[in-house]
Amino acid sequence: MKAIKTWNCAIGATILLLFAHTAFAQPNWEVNAPDYQYTMTATGMGIFNCTNSNNPMDRVAAFIDGEVRGVAAFGTEVNGVQLAYLTIYDHVAAGSVVSFKLYNAADDVVTDAVEEFVFSDGLIAGNQDAPFQFRDQYGIGQLSLSANTIFDFTETGESVGELFLINEIGDTLVGDFTFVNDSLGSDNSLFSILTSFLIWEGEVGATLPDTLSVHISGTTPDGCSLDQVLAITVQNTNVPPTGLTTDTLFVPENEPSGRLVGTLEALDETTGDEHVYAFDESGDVNLDHAAFELTGDKLYTTRPLDYETQNTYHLDIRITDLSGNSISTTILVRVIDVIELGELQASNLLSPNSDGYNDTFFIPNLAFYVNYELLVYNAIGNLVYDMRDYDNSWYGNTNRGVALPTGTYYYIFQEVDNNQNRFEGDIHLYRENKF
């Protein structure tokens, strides 16, 4: 929508009507002054594509209700500016809306001026010292940045925000952006511009002042431009980490070196912060560190660990965030005792009489045998019972629940899909009145 201005200037000055249309091939604007009773004047400058007119052949025409009501050329130079002295005519003393068209002689084009005002008999709009502006588009009112804050942990190459131009009536404009390298842009070197985005190029965790200044120019495709100094706020508010999300990790014994023990994760209130983990060697020598290594946030063993030799390790871990804040904390690694082959301590006597003694085939530390199965055979080699993930519940029955007679049976207790990890033995089943 065009802006409508009502002028309240003092009435005065000599009315000058300049008919210059005969000097141009285009456009054929004409007005017959004697047909109208009322007049007002406007002294103004022409602005095409945000550039002052310097061509005396450029023209402006006033229109009321679609009719030409005044024509003038920007033919008079005053203080280095080409001015037009425009007389506007109407049938009524006041109230008509006056619009304007502009002729750009260099491009041989006619465009609508963006400004309008209300006609008032005797009104004088503009003067030589403060000419009215006849413009073919609104000027750029502001160069802005969508976000203007960086943090002391902002990574190099990360976008700070998007640059954009806004004209005088609030429309967002497309623009090209460049730095203005002068004293006003004292921190330009810490940033780059990628299309319309301001990019942080400084070091992560660098000590910075609270505010940085960049001087940037934006130019529209029509050639309108505006440069502006933008303030970038630096927030040095990175809260140090407070510890680790766990204080104990577990690893089975006898695993080969390079076994992953666990992934470290810092407790940190700062959103988006990142951390470096290392053994803290600042105090007394910690021999436990030699059994492990840290790669990023992963903790690995450097050798097989034996439960019987050492079952607990104390590791001093230093955690450092992107701002250089660091703390030291201790984490425990506990070695899980793995029952080694040949050490199955199962009883070989089974007497299922519900007296609480040897009622089931019982294997101590059964939790260590993950994914193991029990197979039971009779004296002639027939499979009479089997159970995957055995749970110490076999009481001398077949898979169908039929009680087996007294006798000697043979078992295999083995890891599923890896029958090299297996235990074998015999079971003496005694059942009263069942021979």
One Martini backbone bead per residue (centre of mass of N, CA, C, O) as a GRO file, in nm:
protein
  435
    1MET     BB    1   0.097   0.035   0.021
    2LYS     BB    2   0.060   0.358  -0.003
    3ALA     BB    3   0.171   0.656   0.106
    4ILE     BB    4  -0.006   0.925   0.271
    5LYS     BB    5   0.039   1.275   0.250
    6THR     BB    6  -0.003   1.563   0.459
    7TRP     BB    7   0.031   1.904   0.398
    8ASN     BB    8   0.150   2.195   0.622
    9CYS     BB    9   0.229   2.434   0.454
   10ALA     BB   10   0.307   2.728   0.354
   11ILE     BB   11   0.174   2.971   0.167
   12GLY     BB   12   0.364   3.020  -0.134
   13ALA     BB   13   0.510   3.130  -0.387
   14THR     BB   14   0.581   3.092  -0.711
   15ILE     BB   15   0.413   2.981  -0.982
   16LEU     BB   16   0.548   2.713  -1.181
   17LEU     BB   17   0.511   2.623  -1.522
   18LEU     BB   18   0.643   2.321  -1.677
   19PHE     BB   19   0.664   2.244  -2.022
   20ALA     BB   20   0.861   1.949  -2.132
   21HIS     BB   21   0.733   1.733  -2.338
   22THR     BB   22   0.867   1.818  -2.618
   23ALA     BB   23   1.160   1.670  -2.540
   24PHE     BB   24   0.990   1.399  -2.567
   25ALA     BB   25   0.883   1.089  -2.674
   26GLN     BB   26   0.865   0.992  -2.369
   27PRO     BB   27   0.597   1.078  -2.253
   28ASN     BB   28   0.252   1.209  -2.321
   29TRP     BB   29   0.233   1.456  -2.115
   30GLU     BB   30  -0.068   1.655  -2.031
   31VAL     BB   31  -0.188   1.995  -1.939
   32ASN     BB   32  -0.472   2.218  -1.888
   33ALA     BB   33  -0.473   2.479  -1.683
   34PRO     BB   34  -0.754   2.644  -1.743
   35ASP     BB   35  -0.941   2.394  -1.635
   36TYR     BB   36  -0.841   2.501  -1.350
   37GLN     BB   37  -0.868   2.648  -1.015
   38TYR     BB   38  -0.655   2.472  -0.859
   39THR     BB   39  -0.339   2.488  -0.662
   40MET     BB   40  -0.013   2.328  -0.634
   41THR     BB   41   0.320   2.264  -0.500
   42ALA     BB   42   0.636   2.088  -0.603
   43THR     BB   43   0.960   2.030  -0.468
   44GLY     BB   44   1.181   1.794  -0.638
   45MET     BB   45   1.334   1.474  -0.643
   46GLY     BB   46   1.479   1.214  -0.822
   47ILE     BB   47   1.446   0.847  -0.759
   48PHE     BB   48   1.640   0.583  -0.905
   49ASN     BB   49   1.730   0.311  -0.766
   50CYS     BB   50   1.846   0.495  -0.520
   51THR     BB   51   1.912   0.732  -0.734
   52ASN     BB   52   1.985   1.029  -0.825
   53SER     BB   53   1.890   1.247  -1.044
   54ASN     BB   54   2.101   1.368  -1.349
   55ASN     BB   55   1.859   1.405  -1.562
   56PRO     BB   56   1.685   1.654  -1.738
   57MET     BB   57   1.484   1.427  -1.882
   58ASP     BB   58   1.356   1.371  -1.639
   59ARG     BB   59   1.023   1.288  -1.505
   60VAL     BB   60   0.708   1.425  -1.369
   61ALA     BB   61   0.372   1.312  -1.276
   62ALA     BB   62   0.046   1.409  -1.199
   63PHE     BB   63  -0.238   1.234  -1.039
   64ILE     BB   64  -0.606   1.235  -1.081
   65ASP     BB   65  -0.806   0.993  -1.149
   66GLY     BB   66  -0.593   0.926  -1.401
   67GLU     BB   67  -0.511   1.225  -1.443
   68VAL     BB   68  -0.335   1.474  -1.564
   69ARG     BB   69  -0.200   1.752  -1.325
   70GLY     BB   70   0.119   1.738  -1.392
   71VAL     BB   71   0.443   1.867  -1.526
   72ALA     BB   72   0.803   1.777  -1.490
   73ALA     BB   73   1.142   1.850  -1.486
   74PHE     BB   74   1.481   1.766  -1.388
   75GLY     BB   75   1.625   2.079  -1.482
   76THR     BB   76   1.733   2.185  -1.192
   77GLU     BB   77   2.026   2.287  -1.038
   78VAL     BB   78   2.069   2.229  -0.677
   79ASN     BB   79   2.324   2.149  -0.495
   80GLY     BB   80   2.367   1.895  -0.705
   81VAL     BB   81   2.050   1.887  -0.769
   82GLN     BB   82   1.778   1.767  -0.944
   83LEU     BB   83   1.496   1.969  -1.009
   84ALA     BB   84   1.140   1.994  -0.964
   85TYR     BB   85   0.865   2.212  -1.072
   86LEU     BB   86   0.542   2.137  -0.951
   87THR     BB   87   0.217   2.172  -1.085
   88ILE     BB   88  -0.107   2.126  -0.938
   89TYR     BB   89  -0.437   2.026  -1.048
   90ASP     BB   90  -0.790   2.124  -0.963
   91HIS     BB   91  -1.144   2.136  -0.897
   92VAL     BB   92  -1.070   2.114  -0.597
   93ALA     BB   93  -0.937   2.231  -0.297
   94ALA     BB   94  -0.976   1.942  -0.147
   95GLY     BB   95  -0.890   1.569  -0.106
   96SER     BB   96  -0.722   1.472  -0.326
   97VAL     BB   97  -0.544   1.215  -0.464
   98VAL     BB   98  -0.193   1.210  -0.521
   99SER     BB   99  -0.008   1.086  -0.788
  100PHE     BB  100   0.289   0.925  -0.943
  101LYS     BB  101   0.511   0.954  -1.225
  102LEU     BB  102   0.810   0.814  -1.381
  103TYR     BB  103   1.083   0.920  -1.596
  104ASN     BB  104   1.345   0.722  -1.738
  105ALA     BB  105   1.554   0.811  -1.984
  106ALA     BB  106   1.785   0.601  -1.986
  107ASP     BB  107   1.558   0.350  -1.984
  108ASP     BB  108   1.275   0.419  -2.096
  109VAL     BB  109   1.083   0.443  -1.824
  110VAL     BB  110   0.778   0.381  -1.640
  111THR     BB  111   0.690   0.467  -1.302
  112ASP     BB  112   0.578   0.436  -0.991
  113ALA     BB  113   0.531   0.614  -0.727
  114VAL     BB  114   0.520   0.563  -0.375
  115GLU     BB  115   0.402   0.839  -0.333
  116GLU     BB  116   0.143   1.025  -0.160
  117PHE     BB  117  -0.108   1.292  -0.162
  118VAL     BB  118  -0.305   1.565  -0.052
  119PHE     BB  119  -0.490   1.796  -0.179
  120SER     BB  120  -0.411   2.165  -0.153
  121ASP     BB  121  -0.472   2.472  -0.181
  122GLY     BB  122  -0.152   2.631  -0.185
  123LEU     BB  123   0.037   2.416  -0.148
  124ILE     BB  124   0.377   2.345  -0.025
  125ALA     BB  125   0.604   2.099  -0.145
  126GLY     BB  126   0.881   2.165  -0.071
  127ASN     BB  127   1.234   2.256  -0.132
  128GLN     BB  128   1.557   2.329  -0.197
  129ASP     BB  129   1.657   2.224   0.093
  130ALA     BB  130   1.376   2.023   0.110
  131PRO     BB  131   1.302   1.802  -0.094
  132PHE     BB  132   1.098   1.619  -0.250
  133GLN     BB  133   1.046   1.259  -0.297
  134PHE     BB  134   1.071   1.090  -0.605
  135ARG     BB  135   0.995   0.741  -0.603
  136ASP     BB  136   1.020   0.397  -0.729
  137GLN     BB  137   1.112   0.322  -0.426
  138TYR     BB  138   1.182   0.201  -0.138
  139GLY     BB  139   1.391   0.229   0.100
  140ILE     BB  140   1.633   0.131   0.308
  141GLY     BB  141   1.595   0.090   0.664
  142GLN     BB  142   1.736  -0.209   0.716
  143LEU     BB  143   2.000  -0.404   0.867
  144SER     BB  144   1.981  -0.747   0.958
  145LEU     BB  145   1.988  -0.999   1.229
  146SER     BB  146   1.848  -1.287   1.348
  147ALA     BB  147   2.124  -1.331   1.515
  148ASN     BB  148   2.357  -1.189   1.792
  149THR     BB  149   2.483  -1.467   1.921
  150ILE     BB  150   2.764  -1.590   2.097
  151PHE     BB  151   2.973  -1.848   2.214
  152ASP     BB  152   3.252  -1.989   2.364
  153PHE     BB  153   3.146  -2.274   2.196
  154THR     BB  154   3.149  -2.183   1.919
  155GLU     BB  155   3.198  -2.301   1.615
  156THR     BB  156   3.378  -2.318   1.352
  157GLY     BB  157   3.145  -2.237   1.088
  158GLU     BB  158   2.913  -2.120   1.238
  159SER     BB  159   2.609  -1.987   1.246
  160VAL     BB  160   2.469  -1.690   1.360
  161GLY     BB  161   2.303  -1.561   1.105
  162GLU     BB  162   2.068  -1.382   0.913
  163LEU     BB  163   2.068  -1.168   0.651
  164PHE     BB  164   1.868  -0.858   0.608
  165LEU     BB  165   1.635  -0.656   0.435
  166ILE     BB  166   1.450  -0.342   0.506
  167ASN     BB  167   1.212  -0.147   0.434
  168GLU     BB  168   1.010   0.126   0.518
  169ILE     BB  169   0.743  -0.093   0.522
  170GLY     BB  170   0.871  -0.400   0.605
  171ASP     BB  171   1.005  -0.530   0.374
  172THR     BB  172   1.169  -0.803   0.250
  173LEU     BB  173   1.494  -0.824   0.103
  174VAL     BB  174   1.702  -0.895  -0.139
  175GLY     BB  175   2.066  -0.964  -0.090
  176ASP     BB  176   2.394  -0.846  -0.090
  177PHE     BB  177   2.692  -0.923   0.108
  178THR     BB  178   2.938  -0.709   0.272
  179PHE     BB  179   3.221  -0.585   0.384
  180VAL     BB  180   3.329  -0.304   0.581
  181ASN     BB  181   3.664  -0.201   0.590
  182ASP     BB  182   3.683  -0.051   0.897
  183SER     BB  183   3.671   0.082   1.212
  184LEU     BB  184   3.375  -0.023   1.259
  185GLY     BB  185   3.492  -0.323   1.166
  186SER     BB  186   3.691  -0.461   1.396
  187ASP     BB  187   3.556  -0.784   1.361
  188ASN     BB  188   3.548  -0.901   1.069
  189SER     BB  189   3.779  -1.131   1.082
  190LEU     BB  190   3.580  -1.332   1.260
  191PHE     BB  191   3.426  -1.340   0.982
  192SER     BB  192   3.180  -1.453   0.745
  193ILE     BB  193   3.017  -1.474   0.417
  194LEU     BB  194   2.727  -1.682   0.328
  195THR     BB  195   2.556  -1.522   0.142
  196SER     BB  196   2.324  -1.453   0.414
  197PHE     BB  197   2.552  -1.557   0.619
  198LEU     BB  198   2.690  -1.541   0.936
  199ILE     BB  199   3.023  -1.648   1.014
  200TRP     BB  200   3.215  -1.818   1.237
  201GLU     BB  201   3.599  -1.793   1.265
  202GLY     BB  202   3.674  -1.845   1.535
  203GLU     BB  203   3.775  -1.967   1.828
  204VAL     BB  204   3.732  -2.204   2.044
  205GLY     BB  205   3.736  -2.053   2.359
  206ALA     BB  206   3.793  -1.771   2.321
  207THR     BB  207   3.886  -1.467   2.433
  208LEU     BB  208   3.622  -1.227   2.471
  209PRO     BB  209   3.435  -0.983   2.438
  210ASP     BB  210   3.104  -0.888   2.483
  211THR     BB  211   3.157  -0.721   2.206
  212LEU     BB  212   3.103  -0.717   1.853
  213SER     BB  213   3.209  -0.560   1.535
  214VAL     BB  214   3.022  -0.514   1.229
  215HIS     BB  215   3.056  -0.416   0.880
  216ILE     BB  216   2.771  -0.395   0.658
  217SER     BB  217   2.665  -0.452   0.319
  218GLY     BB  218   2.357  -0.399   0.133
  219THR     BB  219   2.227  -0.524  -0.190
  220THR     BB  220   2.011  -0.491  -0.431
  221PRO     BB  221   1.925  -0.566  -0.755
  222ASP     BB  222   1.861  -0.239  -0.798
  223GLY     BB  223   2.104  -0.091  -0.607
  224CYS     BB  224   2.026  -0.084  -0.327
  225SER     BB  225   2.181   0.052  -0.025
  226LEU     BB  226   2.325  -0.058   0.302
  227ASP     BB  227   2.504   0.036   0.590
  228GLN     BB  228   2.598  -0.151   0.895
  229VAL     BB  229   2.634  -0.176   1.238
  230LEU     BB  230   2.698  -0.474   1.420
  231ALA     BB  231   2.615  -0.636   1.721
  232ILE     BB  232   2.794  -0.892   1.898
  233THR     BB  233   2.716  -1.118   2.136
  234VAL     BB  234   2.900  -1.244   2.418
  235GLN     BB  235   2.872  -1.563   2.587
  236ASN     BB  236   3.041  -1.639   2.899
  237THR     BB  237   2.848  -1.931   3.013
  238ASN     BB  238   3.012  -2.184   3.059
  239VAL     BB  239   2.949  -2.461   3.230
  240PRO     BB  240   3.093  -2.674   3.411
  241PRO     BB  241   3.148  -2.975   3.470
  242THR     BB  242   3.050  -3.236   3.734
  243GLY     BB  243   3.077  -3.519   3.573
  244LEU     BB  244   2.947  -3.843   3.558
  245THR     BB  245   2.684  -4.064   3.484
  246THR     BB  246   2.906  -4.267   3.594
  247ASP     BB  247   3.109  -4.466   3.849
  248THR     BB  248   3.062  -4.757   3.699
  249LEU     BB  249   3.229  -5.033   3.549
  250PHE     BB  250   3.224  -5.332   3.335
  251VAL     BB  251   3.435  -5.640   3.303
  252PRO     BB  252   3.538  -5.918   3.185
  253GLU     BB  253   3.739  -6.161   3.214
  254ASN     BB  254   3.981  -6.254   2.970
  255GLU     BB  255   3.979  -6.038   2.775
  256PRO     BB  256   4.091  -5.896   2.520
  257SER     BB  257   4.248  -5.656   2.400
  258GLY     BB  258   4.025  -5.387   2.326
  259ARG     BB  259   3.802  -5.383   2.521
  260LEU     BB  260   3.499  -5.254   2.575
  261VAL     BB  261   3.381  -5.088   2.860
  262GLY     BB  262   3.293  -4.777   2.777
  263THR     BB  263   3.097  -4.472   2.782
  264LEU     BB  264   3.151  -4.144   2.822
  265GLU     BB  265   2.955  -3.899   3.027
  266ALA     BB  266   2.881  -3.583   3.089
  267LEU     BB  267   2.800  -3.350   3.333
  268ASP     BB  268   2.602  -3.079   3.178
  269GLU     BB  269   2.423  -2.769   3.155
  270THR     BB  270   2.539  -2.716   2.877
  271THR     BB  271   2.414  -2.676   2.580
  272GLY     BB  272   2.618  -2.837   2.336
  273ASP     BB  273   2.846  -2.942   2.473
  274GLU     BB  274   3.189  -3.051   2.481
  275HIS     BB  275   3.429  -3.334   2.533
  276VAL     BB  276   3.733  -3.422   2.703
  277TYR     BB  277   3.919  -3.726   2.765
  278ALA     BB  278   4.144  -3.801   3.047
  279PHE     BB  279   4.403  -3.881   3.221
  280ASP     BB  280   4.494  -3.802   3.548
  281GLU     BB  281   4.850  -3.703   3.614
  282SER     BB  282   4.882  -3.481   3.857
  283GLY     BB  283   4.935  -3.684   4.062
  284ASP     BB  284   4.976  -3.965   4.157
  285VAL     BB  285   5.062  -4.258   4.057
  286ASN     BB  286   4.853  -4.460   3.836
  287LEU     BB  287   4.859  -4.795   3.761
  288ASP     BB  288   4.569  -4.847   3.641
  289HIS     BB  289   4.596  -4.697   3.366
  290ALA     BB  290   4.761  -4.923   3.203
  291ALA     BB  291   4.488  -5.106   3.148
  292PHE     BB  292   4.413  -4.844   2.977
  293GLU     BB  293   4.221  -4.658   2.722
  294LEU     BB  294   4.160  -4.346   2.546
  295THR     BB  295   3.899  -4.287   2.289
  296GLY     BB  296   3.768  -4.029   2.345
  297ASP     BB  297   3.475  -4.174   2.501
  298LYS     BB  298   3.645  -4.443   2.506
  299LEU     BB  299   3.695  -4.747   2.696
  300TYR     BB  300   3.987  -4.954   2.709
  301THR     BB  301   4.174  -5.227   2.698
  302THR     BB  302   4.534  -5.348   2.713
  303ARG     BB  303   4.447  -5.616   2.868
  304PRO     BB  304   4.397  -5.883   3.030
  305LEU     BB  305   4.174  -5.956   3.298
  306ASP     BB  306   4.206  -6.072   3.641
  307TYR     BB  307   4.018  -6.141   3.907
  308GLU     BB  308   4.232  -6.281   4.101
  309THR     BB  309   4.434  -6.036   4.086
  310GLN     BB  310   4.214  -5.796   3.988
  311ASN     BB  311   3.877  -5.641   4.049
  312THR     BB  312   3.978  -5.327   4.087
  313TYR     BB  313   3.959  -4.997   3.932
  314HIS     BB  314   4.116  -4.669   3.949
  315LEU     BB  315   4.008  -4.381   3.765
  316ASP     BB  316   4.143  -4.074   3.651
  317ILE     BB  317   3.929  -3.818   3.522
  318ARG     BB  318   3.948  -3.569   3.271
  319ILE     BB  319   3.725  -3.293   3.208
  320THR     BB  320   3.678  -3.103   2.899
  321ASP     BB  321   3.560  -2.825   2.760
  322LEU     BB  322   3.528  -2.581   2.512
  323SER     BB  323   3.632  -2.354   2.738
  324GLY     BB  324   3.838  -2.523   2.945
  325ASN     BB  325   3.677  -2.658   3.142
  326SER     BB  326   3.770  -2.853   3.442
  327ILE     BB  327   3.764  -3.190   3.577
  328SER     BB  328   3.802  -3.436   3.839
  329THR     BB  329   3.744  -3.794   3.834
  330THR     BB  330   3.622  -4.110   3.959
  331ILE     BB  331   3.643  -4.445   3.828
  332LEU     BB  332   3.509  -4.768   3.825
  333VAL     BB  333   3.649  -5.099   3.757
  334ARG     BB  334   3.486  -5.406   3.728
  335VAL     BB  335   3.556  -5.743   3.753
  336ILE     BB  336   3.430  -6.027   3.611
  337ASP     BB  337   3.362  -6.340   3.716
  338VAL     BB  338   3.467  -6.624   3.533
  339ILE     BB  339   3.385  -6.933   3.475
  340GLU     BB  340   3.594  -7.181   3.419
  341LEU     BB  341   3.680  -7.441   3.267
  342GLY     BB  342   3.631  -7.717   3.497
  343GLU     BB  343   3.443  -7.552   3.740
  344LEU     BB  344   3.191  -7.716   3.772
  345GLN     BB  345   2.982  -7.737   4.084
  346ALA     BB  346   2.796  -7.968   4.040
  347SER     BB  347   2.585  -8.189   4.145
  348ASN     BB  348   2.563  -8.571   4.119
  349LEU     BB  349   2.300  -8.552   4.300
  350LEU     BB  350   1.953  -8.686   4.272
  351SER     BB  351   1.659  -8.624   4.505
  352PRO     BB  352   1.317  -8.590   4.432
  353ASN     BB  353   1.154  -8.535   4.763
  354SER     BB  354   1.115  -8.242   4.896
  355ASP     BB  355   1.361  -8.188   5.130
  356GLY     BB  356   1.583  -7.963   5.012
  357TYR     BB  357   1.775  -8.196   4.885
  358ASN     BB  358   1.861  -8.253   4.572
  359ASP     BB  359   1.595  -8.186   4.388
  360THR     BB  360   1.798  -8.047   4.188
  361PHE     BB  361   1.993  -7.945   3.930
  362PHE     BB  362   2.275  -7.767   4.055
  363ILE     BB  363   2.420  -7.447   3.952
  364PRO     BB  364   2.646  -7.245   4.029
  365ASN     BB  365   2.654  -6.935   3.902
  366LEU     BB  366   2.445  -6.917   3.656
  367ALA     BB  367   2.473  -6.612   3.552
  368PHE     BB  368   2.745  -6.671   3.387
  369TYR     BB  369   2.558  -6.857   3.189
  370VAL     BB  370   2.509  -6.741   2.894
  371ASN     BB  371   2.347  -6.925   2.672
  372TYR     BB  372   2.275  -7.206   2.803
  373GLU     BB  373   2.260  -7.570   2.791
  374LEU     BB  374   2.073  -7.872   2.878
  375LEU     BB  375   2.181  -8.217   2.855
  376VAL     BB  376   2.012  -8.543   2.885
  377TYR     BB  377   2.122  -8.881   2.934
  378ASN     BB  378   2.114  -9.202   2.912
  379ALA     BB  379   2.287  -9.505   2.918
  380ILE     BB  380   2.218  -9.534   2.585
  381GLY     BB  381   2.202  -9.215   2.461
  382ASN     BB  382   1.934  -9.085   2.527
  383LEU     BB  383   1.736  -8.814   2.503
  384VAL     BB  384   1.545  -8.683   2.797
  385TYR     BB  385   1.668  -8.381   2.823
  386ASP     BB  386   1.600  -8.023   2.760
  387MET     BB  387   1.750  -7.679   2.815
  388ARG     BB  388   1.728  -7.354   2.760
  389ASP     BB  389   1.835  -7.155   2.981
  390TYR     BB  390   1.911  -7.268   3.244
  391ASP     BB  391   1.732  -7.277   3.597
  392ASN     BB  392   1.751  -7.514   3.813
  393SER     BB  393   1.477  -7.729   3.746
  394TRP     BB  394   1.576  -8.016   3.737
  395TYR     BB  395   1.393  -8.333   3.866
  396GLY     BB  396   1.395  -8.605   3.679
  397ASN     BB  397   1.263  -8.541   3.398
  398THR     BB  398   1.102  -8.509   3.126
  399ASN     BB  399   0.973  -8.298   2.890
  400ARG     BB  400   0.676  -8.432   2.976
  401GLY     BB  401   0.705  -8.507   3.305
  402VAL     BB  402   0.844  -8.776   3.337
  403ALA     BB  403   0.963  -8.989   3.558
  404LEU     BB  404   1.266  -9.102   3.627
  405PRO     BB  405   1.463  -9.346   3.698
  406THR     BB  406   1.683  -9.494   3.858
  407GLY     BB  407   2.019  -9.363   3.788
  408THR     BB  408   2.248  -9.304   3.531
  409TYR     BB  409   2.345  -8.987   3.404
  410TYR     BB  410   2.410  -8.760   3.130
  411TYR     BB  411   2.577  -8.445   3.082
  412ILE     BB  412   2.536  -8.127   2.900
  413PHE     BB  413   2.698  -7.806   2.938
  414GLN     BB  414   2.635  -7.544   2.695
  415GLU     BB  415   2.704  -7.325   2.455
  416VAL     BB  416   2.535  -7.175   2.233
  417ASP     BB  417   2.704  -7.193   1.926
  418ASN     BB  418   2.951  -7.308   2.144
  419ASN     BB  419   3.062  -7.629   2.215
  420GLN     BB  420   3.346  -7.564   2.348
  421ASN     BB  421   3.164  -7.451   2.582
  422ARG     BB  422   3.186  -7.727   2.803
  423PHE     BB  423   3.012  -7.962   3.013
  424GLU     BB  424   3.076  -8.281   3.180
  425GLY     BB  425   2.865  -8.550   3.325
  426ASP     BB  426   2.724  -8.710   3.607
  427ILE     BB  427   2.404  -8.850   3.727
  428HIS     BB  428   2.254  -8.950   4.034
  429LEU     BB  429   1.949  -9.108   4.043
  430TYR     BB  430   1.716  -9.100   4.321
  431ARG     BB  431   1.417  -9.304   4.360
  432GLU     BB  432   1.162  -9.388   4.528
  433ASN     BB  433   1.009  -9.665   4.403
  434LYS     BB  434   1.219  -9.628   4.139
  435PHE     BB  435   1.378  -9.885   3.915
   0.00000   0.00000   0.00000
